[in-house]
Amino acid sequence: MIQILQNFGNFEAFFTPAIMLEDIYIGDVFDKNGNLKTDVKRNDDYQILTLINREECFNYELSDFLPSELDPKKPGLLKNMF
């Protein structure tokens, strides 16, 4: 997914490593010491993407929003976004 976004051009973002655990595992996924059990399937290849300067892709004319209390020039509470 990130590679697809990068094909559209450069963008600023934070990338945070994430571990995905199998959500259909029956029982406790951690042992009594708090360690993940070895038989729980996991995938370490995920990253969380947090875009920076996301207001550049925000359509101020078509979106329904209230301005941010911290910076009224930026969107705050979104009701409908385009």
mmCIF file of C-alpha atoms in Angstrom:
data_model
loop_
_atom_site.group_PDB
_atom_site.id
_atom_site.type_symbol
_atom_site.label_atom_id
_atom_site.label_comp_id
_atom_site.label_asym_id
_atom_site.label_seq_id
_atom_site.Cartn_x
_atom_site.Cartn_y
_atom_site.Cartn_z
ATOM 1 C CA MET A 1 0.000 0.000 0.000
ATOM 2 C CA ILE A 2 2.774 2.459 0.887
ATOM 3 C CA GLN A 3 4.527 1.681 -2.381
ATOM 4 C CA ILE A 4 1.315 2.490 -4.273
ATOM 5 C CA LEU A 5 1.086 5.870 -2.530
ATOM 6 C CA GLN A 6 4.740 6.603 -3.283
ATOM 7 C CA ASN A 7 4.017 6.043 -6.997
ATOM 8 C CA PHE A 8 1.879 9.210 -6.888
ATOM 9 C CA GLY A 9 4.886 11.260 -5.777
ATOM 10 C CA ASN A 10 6.732 12.258 -2.660
ATOM 11 C CA PHE A 11 4.795 12.935 0.505
ATOM 12 C CA GLU A 12 5.753 13.577 4.102
ATOM 13 C CA ALA A 13 4.758 10.926 6.606
ATOM 14 C CA PHE A 14 5.715 9.162 9.800
ATOM 15 C CA PHE A 15 6.065 5.387 9.545
ATOM 16 C CA THR A 16 5.574 3.386 12.739
ATOM 17 C CA PRO A 17 6.381 -0.345 12.797
ATOM 18 C CA ALA A 18 3.409 -2.507 13.797
ATOM 19 C CA ILE A 19 2.888 -6.196 14.509
ATOM 20 C CA MET A 20 -0.354 -7.837 13.386
ATOM 21 C CA LEU A 21 -1.569 -10.811 15.427
ATOM 22 C CA GLU A 22 -3.972 -13.495 14.280
ATOM 23 C CA ASP A 23 -7.335 -12.434 15.667
ATOM 24 C CA ILE A 24 -8.980 -15.862 15.556
ATOM 25 C CA TYR A 25 -6.597 -17.424 18.111
ATOM 26 C CA ILE A 26 -8.631 -19.111 20.843
ATOM 27 C CA GLY A 27 -7.391 -18.501 24.356
ATOM 28 C CA ASP A 28 -4.886 -16.111 25.880
ATOM 29 C CA VAL A 29 -2.285 -14.888 23.391
ATOM 30 C CA PHE A 30 0.216 -14.132 26.181
ATOM 31 C CA ASP A 31 1.817 -16.532 28.641
ATOM 32 C CA LYS A 32 1.910 -15.983 32.424
ATOM 33 C CA ASN A 33 5.068 -13.841 32.024
ATOM 34 C CA GLY A 34 3.393 -11.513 29.516
ATOM 35 C CA ASN A 35 5.221 -12.883 26.480
ATOM 36 C CA LEU A 36 3.431 -13.652 23.231
ATOM 37 C CA LYS A 37 2.877 -17.393 22.903
ATOM 38 C CA THR A 38 4.952 -18.945 20.131
ATOM 39 C CA ASP A 39 1.940 -20.620 18.481
ATOM 40 C CA VAL A 40 0.161 -17.289 17.868
ATOM 41 C CA LYS A 41 0.588 -16.316 14.207
ATOM 42 C CA ARG A 42 2.067 -12.856 13.698
ATOM 43 C CA ASN A 43 3.201 -10.617 10.855
ATOM 44 C CA ASP A 44 5.948 -8.061 11.466
ATOM 45 C CA ASP A 45 5.784 -6.511 7.978
ATOM 46 C CA TYR A 46 3.188 -3.828 8.766
ATOM 47 C CA GLN A 47 3.688 -0.091 9.246
ATOM 48 C CA ILE A 48 1.277 2.578 10.430
ATOM 49 C CA LEU A 49 1.244 5.565 8.097
ATOM 50 C CA THR A 50 0.630 9.042 9.532
ATOM 51 C CA LEU A 51 0.498 11.728 6.869
ATOM 52 C CA ILE A 52 2.009 15.152 7.522
ATOM 53 C CA ASN A 53 0.463 18.259 5.907
ATOM 54 C CA ARG A 54 -2.722 16.361 5.186
ATOM 55 C CA GLU A 55 -4.656 19.628 4.884
ATOM 56 C CA GLU A 56 -3.177 19.996 1.381
ATOM 57 C CA CYS A 57 -5.515 17.224 0.193
ATOM 58 C CA PHE A 58 -8.539 18.662 2.029
ATOM 59 C CA ASN A 59 -11.259 20.323 -0.066
ATOM 60 C CA TYR A 60 -12.252 23.335 2.029
ATOM 61 C CA GLU A 61 -15.074 24.357 -0.313
ATOM 62 C CA LEU A 62 -16.932 21.017 -0.443
ATOM 63 C CA SER A 63 -16.230 19.715 3.065
ATOM 64 C CA ASP A 64 -18.434 20.420 6.073
ATOM 65 C CA PHE A 65 -16.228 21.152 9.096
ATOM 66 C CA LEU A 66 -15.571 23.410 12.044
ATOM 67 C CA PRO A 67 -12.215 25.202 12.290
ATOM 68 C CA SER A 68 -9.587 23.880 14.684
ATOM 69 C CA GLU A 69 -9.540 25.633 18.047
ATOM 70 C CA LEU A 70 -5.733 25.543 18.012
ATOM 71 C CA ASP A 71 -5.373 26.868 14.472
ATOM 72 C CA PRO A 72 -8.587 28.260 12.940
ATOM 73 C CA LYS A 73 -6.995 28.123 9.459
ATOM 74 C CA LYS A 74 -7.040 24.312 9.643
ATOM 75 C CA PRO A 75 -9.962 21.882 9.839
ATOM 76 C CA GLY A 76 -10.990 20.724 13.280
ATOM 77 C CA LEU A 77 -14.192 18.752 13.742
ATOM 78 C CA LEU A 78 -15.121 17.091 10.452
ATOM 79 C CA LYS A 79 -18.757 16.477 9.623
ATOM 80 C CA ASN A 80 -18.267 15.513 5.960
ATOM 81 C CA MET A 81 -14.947 15.495 4.103
ATOM 82 C CA PHE A 82 -14.135 15.670 0.392
#
